[in-house]
PDB file of C-alpha atoms in Angstrom:
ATOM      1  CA  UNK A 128       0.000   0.000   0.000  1.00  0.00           C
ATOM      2  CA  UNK A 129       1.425   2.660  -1.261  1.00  0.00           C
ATOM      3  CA  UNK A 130       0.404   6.691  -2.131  1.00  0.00           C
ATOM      4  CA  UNK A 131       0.821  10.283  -2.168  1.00  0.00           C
ATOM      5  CA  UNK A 132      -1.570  12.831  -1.118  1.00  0.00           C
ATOM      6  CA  UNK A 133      -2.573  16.112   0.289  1.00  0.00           C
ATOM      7  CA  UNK A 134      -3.289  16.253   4.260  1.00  0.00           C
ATOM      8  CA  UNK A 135      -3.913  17.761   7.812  1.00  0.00           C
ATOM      9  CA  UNK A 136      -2.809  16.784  10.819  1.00  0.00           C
ATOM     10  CA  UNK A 137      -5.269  15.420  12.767  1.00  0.00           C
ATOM     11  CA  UNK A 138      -2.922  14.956  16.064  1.00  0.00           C
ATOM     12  CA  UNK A 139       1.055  13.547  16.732  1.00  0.00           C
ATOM     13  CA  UNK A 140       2.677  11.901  19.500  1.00  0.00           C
ATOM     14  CA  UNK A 141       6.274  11.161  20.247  1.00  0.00           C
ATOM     15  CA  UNK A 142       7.530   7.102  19.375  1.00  0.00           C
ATOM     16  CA  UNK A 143      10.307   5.854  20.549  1.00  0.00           C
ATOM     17  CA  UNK A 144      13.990   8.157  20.978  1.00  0.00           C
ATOM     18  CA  UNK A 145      13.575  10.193  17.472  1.00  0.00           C
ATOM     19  CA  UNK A 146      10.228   9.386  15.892  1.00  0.00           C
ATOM     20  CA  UNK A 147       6.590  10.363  16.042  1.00  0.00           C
ATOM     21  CA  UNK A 148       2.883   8.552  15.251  1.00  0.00           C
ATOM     22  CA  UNK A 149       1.124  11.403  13.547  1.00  0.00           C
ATOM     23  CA  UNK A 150      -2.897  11.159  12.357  1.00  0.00           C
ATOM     24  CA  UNK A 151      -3.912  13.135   9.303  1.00  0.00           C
ATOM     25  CA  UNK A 152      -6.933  13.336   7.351  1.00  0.00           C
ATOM     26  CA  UNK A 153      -6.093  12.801   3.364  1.00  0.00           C
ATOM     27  CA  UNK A 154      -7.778  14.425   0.827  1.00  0.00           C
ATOM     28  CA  UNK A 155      -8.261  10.711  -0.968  1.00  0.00           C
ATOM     29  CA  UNK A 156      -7.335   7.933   1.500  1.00  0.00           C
ATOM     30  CA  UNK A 157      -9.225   9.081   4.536  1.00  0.00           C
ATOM     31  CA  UNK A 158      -7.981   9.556   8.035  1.00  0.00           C
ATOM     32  CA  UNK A 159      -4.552   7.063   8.403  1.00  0.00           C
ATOM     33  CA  UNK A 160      -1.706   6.590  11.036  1.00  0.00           C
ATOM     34  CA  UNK A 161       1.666   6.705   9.856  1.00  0.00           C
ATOM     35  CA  UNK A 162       5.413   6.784  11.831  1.00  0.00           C
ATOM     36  CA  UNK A 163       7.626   9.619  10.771  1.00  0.00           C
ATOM     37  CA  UNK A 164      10.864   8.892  11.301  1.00  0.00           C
ATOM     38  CA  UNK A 165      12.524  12.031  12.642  1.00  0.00           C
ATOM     39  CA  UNK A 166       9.295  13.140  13.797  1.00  0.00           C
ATOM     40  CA  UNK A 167      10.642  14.319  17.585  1.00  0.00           C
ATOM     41  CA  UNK A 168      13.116  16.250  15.753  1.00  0.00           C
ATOM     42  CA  UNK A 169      13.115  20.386  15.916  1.00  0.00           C
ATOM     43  CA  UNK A 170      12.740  20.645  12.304  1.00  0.00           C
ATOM     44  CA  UNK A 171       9.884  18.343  11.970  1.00  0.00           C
ATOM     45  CA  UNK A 172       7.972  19.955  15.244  1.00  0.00           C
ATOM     46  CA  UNK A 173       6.438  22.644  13.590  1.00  0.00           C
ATOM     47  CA  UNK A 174       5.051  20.795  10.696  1.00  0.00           C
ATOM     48  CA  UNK A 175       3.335  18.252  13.055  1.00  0.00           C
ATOM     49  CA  UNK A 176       1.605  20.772  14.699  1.00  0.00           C
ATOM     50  CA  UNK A 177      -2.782  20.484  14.711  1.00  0.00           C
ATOM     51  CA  UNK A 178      -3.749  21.781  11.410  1.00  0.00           C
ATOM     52  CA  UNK A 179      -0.593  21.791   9.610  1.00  0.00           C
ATOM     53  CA  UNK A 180      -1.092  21.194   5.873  1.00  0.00           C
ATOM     54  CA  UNK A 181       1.470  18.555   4.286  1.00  0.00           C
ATOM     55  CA  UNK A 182       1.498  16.424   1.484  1.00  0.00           C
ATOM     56  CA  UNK A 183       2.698  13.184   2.562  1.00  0.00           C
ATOM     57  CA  UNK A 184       4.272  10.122   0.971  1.00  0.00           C
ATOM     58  CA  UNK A 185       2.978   6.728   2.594  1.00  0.00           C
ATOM     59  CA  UNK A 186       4.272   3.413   2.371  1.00  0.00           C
ATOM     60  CA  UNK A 187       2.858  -0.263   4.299  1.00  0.00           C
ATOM     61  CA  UNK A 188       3.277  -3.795   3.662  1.00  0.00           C
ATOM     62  CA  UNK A 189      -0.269  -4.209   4.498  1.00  0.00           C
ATOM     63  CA  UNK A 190      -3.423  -2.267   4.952  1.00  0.00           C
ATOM     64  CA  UNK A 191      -3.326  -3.280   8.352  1.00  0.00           C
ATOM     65  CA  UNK A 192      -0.297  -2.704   9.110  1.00  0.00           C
ATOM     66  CA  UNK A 193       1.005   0.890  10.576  1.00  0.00           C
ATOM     67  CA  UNK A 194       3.151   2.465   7.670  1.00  0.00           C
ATOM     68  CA  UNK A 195       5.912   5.196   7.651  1.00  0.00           C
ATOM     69  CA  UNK A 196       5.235   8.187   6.193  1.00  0.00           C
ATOM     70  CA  UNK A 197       7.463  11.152   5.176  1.00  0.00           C
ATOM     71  CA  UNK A 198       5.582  14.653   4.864  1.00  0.00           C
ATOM     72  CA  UNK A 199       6.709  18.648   3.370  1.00  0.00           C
ATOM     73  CA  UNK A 200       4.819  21.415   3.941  1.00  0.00           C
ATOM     74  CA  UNK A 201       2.116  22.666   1.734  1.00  0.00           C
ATOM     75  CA  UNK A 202       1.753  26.498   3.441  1.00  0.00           C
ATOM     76  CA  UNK A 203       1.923  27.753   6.772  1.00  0.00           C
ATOM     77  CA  UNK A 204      -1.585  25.792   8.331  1.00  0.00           C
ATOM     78  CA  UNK A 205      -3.084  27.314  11.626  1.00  0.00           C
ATOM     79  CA  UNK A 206      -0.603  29.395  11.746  1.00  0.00           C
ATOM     80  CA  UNK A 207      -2.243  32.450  11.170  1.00  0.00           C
ATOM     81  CA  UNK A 208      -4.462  32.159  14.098  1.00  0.00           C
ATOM     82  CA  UNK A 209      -1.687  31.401  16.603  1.00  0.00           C
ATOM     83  CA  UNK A 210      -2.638  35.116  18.288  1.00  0.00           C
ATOM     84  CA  UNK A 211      -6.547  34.420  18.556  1.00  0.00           C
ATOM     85  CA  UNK A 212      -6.622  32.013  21.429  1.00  0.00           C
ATOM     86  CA  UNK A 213     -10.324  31.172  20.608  1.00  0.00           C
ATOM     87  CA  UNK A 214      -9.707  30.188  17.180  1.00  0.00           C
ATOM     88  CA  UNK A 215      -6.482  28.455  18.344  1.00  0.00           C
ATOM     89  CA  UNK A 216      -8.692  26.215  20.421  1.00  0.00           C
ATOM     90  CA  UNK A 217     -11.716  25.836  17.407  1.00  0.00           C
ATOM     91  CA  UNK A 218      -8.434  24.586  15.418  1.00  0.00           C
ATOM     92  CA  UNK A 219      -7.687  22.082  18.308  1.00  0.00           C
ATOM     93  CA  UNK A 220     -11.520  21.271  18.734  1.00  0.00           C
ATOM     94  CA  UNK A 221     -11.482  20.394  14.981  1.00  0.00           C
ATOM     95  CA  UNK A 222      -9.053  18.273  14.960  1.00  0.00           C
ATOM     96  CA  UNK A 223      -9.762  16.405  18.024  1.00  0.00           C
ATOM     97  CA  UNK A 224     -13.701  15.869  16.308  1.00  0.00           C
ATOM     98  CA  UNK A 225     -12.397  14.689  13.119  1.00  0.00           C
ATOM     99  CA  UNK A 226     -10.897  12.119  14.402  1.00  0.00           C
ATOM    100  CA  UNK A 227     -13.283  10.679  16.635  1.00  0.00           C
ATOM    101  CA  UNK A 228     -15.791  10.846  14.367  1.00  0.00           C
ATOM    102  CA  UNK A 229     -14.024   9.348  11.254  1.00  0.00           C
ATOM    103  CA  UNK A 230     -13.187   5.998  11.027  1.00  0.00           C
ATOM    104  CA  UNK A 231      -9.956   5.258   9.504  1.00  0.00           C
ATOM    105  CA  UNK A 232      -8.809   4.632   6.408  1.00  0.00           C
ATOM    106  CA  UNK A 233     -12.076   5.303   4.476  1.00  0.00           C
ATOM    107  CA  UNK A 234     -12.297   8.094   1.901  1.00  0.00           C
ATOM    108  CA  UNK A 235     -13.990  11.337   2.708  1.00  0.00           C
ATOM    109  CA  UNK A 236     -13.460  13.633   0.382  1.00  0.00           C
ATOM    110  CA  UNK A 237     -15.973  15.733   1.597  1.00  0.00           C
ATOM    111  CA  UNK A 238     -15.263  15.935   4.985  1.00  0.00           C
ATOM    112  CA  UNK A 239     -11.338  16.983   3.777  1.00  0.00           C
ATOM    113  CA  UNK A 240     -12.694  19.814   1.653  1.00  0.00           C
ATOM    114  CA  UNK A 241     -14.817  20.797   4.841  1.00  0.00           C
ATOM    115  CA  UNK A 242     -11.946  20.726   7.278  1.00  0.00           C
ATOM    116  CA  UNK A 243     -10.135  23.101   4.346  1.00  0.00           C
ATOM    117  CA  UNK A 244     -12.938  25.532   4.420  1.00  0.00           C
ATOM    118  CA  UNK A 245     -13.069  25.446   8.179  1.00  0.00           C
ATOM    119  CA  UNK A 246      -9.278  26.209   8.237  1.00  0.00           C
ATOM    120  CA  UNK A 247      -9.590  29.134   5.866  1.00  0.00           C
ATOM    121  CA  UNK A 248     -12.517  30.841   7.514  1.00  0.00           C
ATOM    122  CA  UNK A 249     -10.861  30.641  11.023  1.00  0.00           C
ATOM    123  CA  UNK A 250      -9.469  33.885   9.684  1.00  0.00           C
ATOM    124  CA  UNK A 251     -12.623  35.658  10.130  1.00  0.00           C
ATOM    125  CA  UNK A 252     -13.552  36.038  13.873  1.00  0.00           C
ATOM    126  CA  UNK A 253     -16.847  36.846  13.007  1.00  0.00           C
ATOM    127  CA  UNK A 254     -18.363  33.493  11.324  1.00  0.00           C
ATOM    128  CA  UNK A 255     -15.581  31.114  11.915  1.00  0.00           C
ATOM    129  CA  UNK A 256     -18.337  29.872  15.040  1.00  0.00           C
ATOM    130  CA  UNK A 257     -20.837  29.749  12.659  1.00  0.00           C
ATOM    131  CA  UNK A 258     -18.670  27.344  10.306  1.00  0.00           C
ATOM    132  CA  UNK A 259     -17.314  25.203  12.744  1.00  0.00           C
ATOM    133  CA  UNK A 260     -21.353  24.176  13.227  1.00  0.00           C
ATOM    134  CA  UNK A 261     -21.398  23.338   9.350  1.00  0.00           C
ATOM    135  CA  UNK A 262     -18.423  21.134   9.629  1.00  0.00           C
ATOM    136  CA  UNK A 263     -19.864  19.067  12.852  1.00  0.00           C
ATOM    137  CA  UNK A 264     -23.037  18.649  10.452  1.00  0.00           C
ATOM    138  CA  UNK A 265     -20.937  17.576   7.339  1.00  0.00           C
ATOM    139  CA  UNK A 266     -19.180  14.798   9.900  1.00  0.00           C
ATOM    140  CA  UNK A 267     -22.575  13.564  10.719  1.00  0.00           C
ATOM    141  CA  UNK A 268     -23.168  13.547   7.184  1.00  0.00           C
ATOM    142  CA  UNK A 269     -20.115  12.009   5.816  1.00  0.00           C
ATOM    143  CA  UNK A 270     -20.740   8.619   8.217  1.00  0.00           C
ATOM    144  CA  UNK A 271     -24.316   8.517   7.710  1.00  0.00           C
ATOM    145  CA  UNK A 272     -25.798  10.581  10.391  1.00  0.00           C
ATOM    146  CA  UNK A 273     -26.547  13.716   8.401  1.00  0.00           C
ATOM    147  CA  UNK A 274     -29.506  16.480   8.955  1.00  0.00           C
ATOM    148  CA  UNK A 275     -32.005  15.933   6.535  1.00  0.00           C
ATOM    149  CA  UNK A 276     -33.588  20.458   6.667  1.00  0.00           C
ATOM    150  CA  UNK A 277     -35.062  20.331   3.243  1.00  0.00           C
ATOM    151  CA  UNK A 278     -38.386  20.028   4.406  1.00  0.00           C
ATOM    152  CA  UNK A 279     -40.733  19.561   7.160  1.00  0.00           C
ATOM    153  CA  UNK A 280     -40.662  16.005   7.750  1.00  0.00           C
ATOM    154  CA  UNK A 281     -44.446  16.409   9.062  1.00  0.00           C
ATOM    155  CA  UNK A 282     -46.279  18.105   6.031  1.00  0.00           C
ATOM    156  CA  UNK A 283     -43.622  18.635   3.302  1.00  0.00           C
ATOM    157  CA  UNK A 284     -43.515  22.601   3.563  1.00  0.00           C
ATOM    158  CA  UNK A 285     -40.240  23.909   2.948  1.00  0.00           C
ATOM    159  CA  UNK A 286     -40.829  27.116   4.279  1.00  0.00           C
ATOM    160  CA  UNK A 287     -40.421  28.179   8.028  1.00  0.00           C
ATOM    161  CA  UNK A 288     -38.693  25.428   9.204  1.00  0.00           C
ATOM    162  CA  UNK A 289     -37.797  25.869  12.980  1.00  0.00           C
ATOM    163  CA  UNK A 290     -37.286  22.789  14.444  1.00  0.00           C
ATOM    164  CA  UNK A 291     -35.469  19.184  13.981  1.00  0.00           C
ATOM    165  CA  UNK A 292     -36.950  15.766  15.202  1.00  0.00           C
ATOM    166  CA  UNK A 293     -34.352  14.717  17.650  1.00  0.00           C
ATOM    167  CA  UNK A 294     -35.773  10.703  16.243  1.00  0.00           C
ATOM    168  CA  UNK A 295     -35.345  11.420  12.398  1.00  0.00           C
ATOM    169  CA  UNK A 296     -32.662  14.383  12.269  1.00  0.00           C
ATOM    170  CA  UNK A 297     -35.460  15.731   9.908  1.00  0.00           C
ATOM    171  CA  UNK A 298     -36.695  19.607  10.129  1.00  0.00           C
ATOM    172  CA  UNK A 299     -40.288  20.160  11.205  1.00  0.00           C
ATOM    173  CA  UNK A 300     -42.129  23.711  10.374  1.00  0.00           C
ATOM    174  CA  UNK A 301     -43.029  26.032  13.346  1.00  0.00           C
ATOM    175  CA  UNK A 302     -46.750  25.203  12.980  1.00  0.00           C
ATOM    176  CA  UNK A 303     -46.771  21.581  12.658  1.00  0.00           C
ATOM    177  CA  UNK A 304     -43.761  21.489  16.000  1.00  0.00           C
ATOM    178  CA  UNK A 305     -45.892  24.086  18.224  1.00  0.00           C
ATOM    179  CA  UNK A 306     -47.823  21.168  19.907  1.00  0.00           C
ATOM    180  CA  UNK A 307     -44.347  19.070  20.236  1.00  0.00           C
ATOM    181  CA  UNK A 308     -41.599  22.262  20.668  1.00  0.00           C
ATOM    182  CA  UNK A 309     -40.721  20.840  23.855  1.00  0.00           C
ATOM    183  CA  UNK A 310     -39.932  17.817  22.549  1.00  0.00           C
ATOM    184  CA  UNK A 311     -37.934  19.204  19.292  1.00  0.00           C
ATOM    185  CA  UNK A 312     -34.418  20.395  18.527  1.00  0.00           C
ATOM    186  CA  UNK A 313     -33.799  24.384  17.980  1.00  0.00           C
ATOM    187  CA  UNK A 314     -32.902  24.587  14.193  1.00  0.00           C
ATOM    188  CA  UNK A 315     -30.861  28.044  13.516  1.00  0.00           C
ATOM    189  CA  UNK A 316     -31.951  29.795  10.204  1.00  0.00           C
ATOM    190  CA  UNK A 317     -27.595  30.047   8.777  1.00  0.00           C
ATOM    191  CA  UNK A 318     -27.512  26.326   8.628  1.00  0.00           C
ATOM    192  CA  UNK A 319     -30.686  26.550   5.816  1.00  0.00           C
ATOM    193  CA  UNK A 320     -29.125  29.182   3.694  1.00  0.00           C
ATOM    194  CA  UNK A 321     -26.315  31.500   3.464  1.00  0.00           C
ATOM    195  CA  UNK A 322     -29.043  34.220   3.706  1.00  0.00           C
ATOM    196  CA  UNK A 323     -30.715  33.026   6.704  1.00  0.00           C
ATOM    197  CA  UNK A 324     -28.624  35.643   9.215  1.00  0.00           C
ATOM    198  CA  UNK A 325     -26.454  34.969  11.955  1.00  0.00           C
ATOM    199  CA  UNK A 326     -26.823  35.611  15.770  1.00  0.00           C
ATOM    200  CA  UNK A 327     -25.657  34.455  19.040  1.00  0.00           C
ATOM    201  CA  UNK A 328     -28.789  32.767  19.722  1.00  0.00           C
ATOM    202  CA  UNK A 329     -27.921  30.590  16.737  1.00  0.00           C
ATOM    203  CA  UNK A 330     -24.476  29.481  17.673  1.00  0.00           C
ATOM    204  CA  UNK A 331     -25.958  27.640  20.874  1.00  0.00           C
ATOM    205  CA  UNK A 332     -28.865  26.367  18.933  1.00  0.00           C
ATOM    206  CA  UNK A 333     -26.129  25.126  16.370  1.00  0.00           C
ATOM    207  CA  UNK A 334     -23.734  23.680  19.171  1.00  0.00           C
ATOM    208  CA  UNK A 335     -26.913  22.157  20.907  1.00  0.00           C
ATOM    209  CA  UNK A 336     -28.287  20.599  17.535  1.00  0.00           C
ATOM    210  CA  UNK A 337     -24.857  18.758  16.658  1.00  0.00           C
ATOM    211  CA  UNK A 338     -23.996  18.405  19.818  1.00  0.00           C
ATOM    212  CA  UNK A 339     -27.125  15.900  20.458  1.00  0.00           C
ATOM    213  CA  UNK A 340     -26.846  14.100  17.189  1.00  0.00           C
ATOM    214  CA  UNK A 341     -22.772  13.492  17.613  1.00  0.00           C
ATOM    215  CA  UNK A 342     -23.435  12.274  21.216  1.00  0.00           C
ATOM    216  CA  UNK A 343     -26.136  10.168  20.459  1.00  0.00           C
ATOM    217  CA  UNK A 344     -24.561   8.576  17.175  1.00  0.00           C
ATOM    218  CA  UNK A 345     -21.067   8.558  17.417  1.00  0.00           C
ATOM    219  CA  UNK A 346     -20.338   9.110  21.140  1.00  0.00           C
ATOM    220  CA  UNK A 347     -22.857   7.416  23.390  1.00  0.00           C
ATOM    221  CA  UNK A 348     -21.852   3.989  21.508  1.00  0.00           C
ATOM    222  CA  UNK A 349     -18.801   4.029  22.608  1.00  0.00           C
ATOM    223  CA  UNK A 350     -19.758   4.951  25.965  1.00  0.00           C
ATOM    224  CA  UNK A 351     -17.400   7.839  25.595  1.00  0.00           C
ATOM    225  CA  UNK A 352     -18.636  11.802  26.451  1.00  0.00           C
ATOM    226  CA  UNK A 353     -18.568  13.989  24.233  1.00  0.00           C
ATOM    227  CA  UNK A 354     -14.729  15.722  24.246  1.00  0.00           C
ATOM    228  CA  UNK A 355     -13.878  17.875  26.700  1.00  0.00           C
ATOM    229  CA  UNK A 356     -12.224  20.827  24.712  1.00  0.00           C
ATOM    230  CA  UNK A 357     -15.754  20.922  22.540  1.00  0.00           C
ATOM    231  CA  UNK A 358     -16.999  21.808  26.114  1.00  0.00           C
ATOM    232  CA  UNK A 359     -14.337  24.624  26.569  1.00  0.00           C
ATOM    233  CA  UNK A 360     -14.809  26.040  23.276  1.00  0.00           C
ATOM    234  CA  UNK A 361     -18.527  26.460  23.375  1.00  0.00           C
ATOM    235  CA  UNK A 362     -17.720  28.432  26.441  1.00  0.00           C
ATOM    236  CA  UNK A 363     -14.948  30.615  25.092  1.00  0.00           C
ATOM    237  CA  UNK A 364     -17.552  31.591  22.053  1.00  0.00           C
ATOM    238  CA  UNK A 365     -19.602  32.585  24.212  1.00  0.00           C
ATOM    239  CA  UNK A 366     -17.763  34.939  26.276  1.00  0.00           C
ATOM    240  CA  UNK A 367     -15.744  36.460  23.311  1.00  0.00           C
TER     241      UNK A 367
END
């Protein structure tokens, strides 16, 4: 098994005297392990970092086996929000959800070109929030688990859609939810349409809505909480 491919670092940990075990999503192969020799080193450090975009080389006898990997640079990654300690820890937060959610070596193309997005909108304070919700909905989607908001899942209307079944992930309108609202998710008007508006109220409706759906699907299974630093970033948004 054998490839090259564009990637992010998902997380890396030190192995052995010189070398490291890194985790990176691929833009073709899917979330893999790999041991990069060297890894520990100063030079290598920086490109090992959360976030840090590489193209790397992989090599393995077998698909089951750990391979080696060698990796270069493709720009400068996270870097740029280094000085925005809120961002700093949605970069983290990302990282750490990506790969709990995905399983390995299965390709997700989509959910690489939505970590990319995530990455380059983390340069606008004001709707990088609003983006990281997008992403924890395209995770859902990519292993089966997605939101289905393009109708009411009671009467078919596809306008004024408030609400989301918390059984069928599907949107229900404000009229036919009234009798049940206590029952229902909060859906926030940005994740319908780029012109649906964005307010605070909305982030926690967001971080509530994929919150329940990652718990229930992905976390609860495992009989694993949801990850602390997704805890300490919904805070942070909050106060900043």
């Amino acid at each position: 098994m054998q490839f090259e491919d564009d990637a992010f670092v998902l997380s890396a940990r030190p192995h052995g005297e010189t070398g490291a075990v890194v985790n990176v999503l691929t833009r073709e192969h899917g979330r893999i392990a790999a041991h990069i020799a060297g890894g520990a080193s100063r030079r290598m450090k920086p490109y090992l970092q959360p976030a840090s975009h590489v193209r790397i080389a992989y090599r393995a006898r077998t698909s089951e086996q750990l391979g080696s990997a060698t990796i270069e640079p493709l720009d400068e990654g996270a870097s740029q929000v280094f000085d925005d300690p809120v961002a700093l820890l949605g970069v983290q937060c990302a990282c750490v959800m990506t790969r709990a959610v995905l399983p390995e070596r299965e390709a997700f193309p989509g959910a690489y070109h939505g970590f990319e997005a995530l990455m380059n909108a983390f340069q606008v304070p004001a709707i990088w929030p609003y983006i990281y919700i997008r992403f924890e909905a395209g995770l859902l989607e990519a292993v089966g688990y997605g939101l289905d908001l393009t109708a009411c899942a009671v009467t078919g209307e596809r306008d004024d859609l408030v609400y989301v079944s918390p059984k069928s992930a599907r949107a229900v309108s404000r009229n036919a939810g009234i009798p049940y609202a206590d029952k229902l998710l909060a859906l926030p008007q940005f994740l319908l349409s780029s012109q649906g508006g964005l307010s605070s109220d909305d982030l926690k409706k967001g971080f509530d809505l994929t919150g329940f759906f990652l718990e229930r699907h992905i976390f609860h299974p495992l009989d694993r909480p949801l990850p602390e630093i997704r805890t300490r970033l919904i805070d942070a948004v909050r106060q900043s």
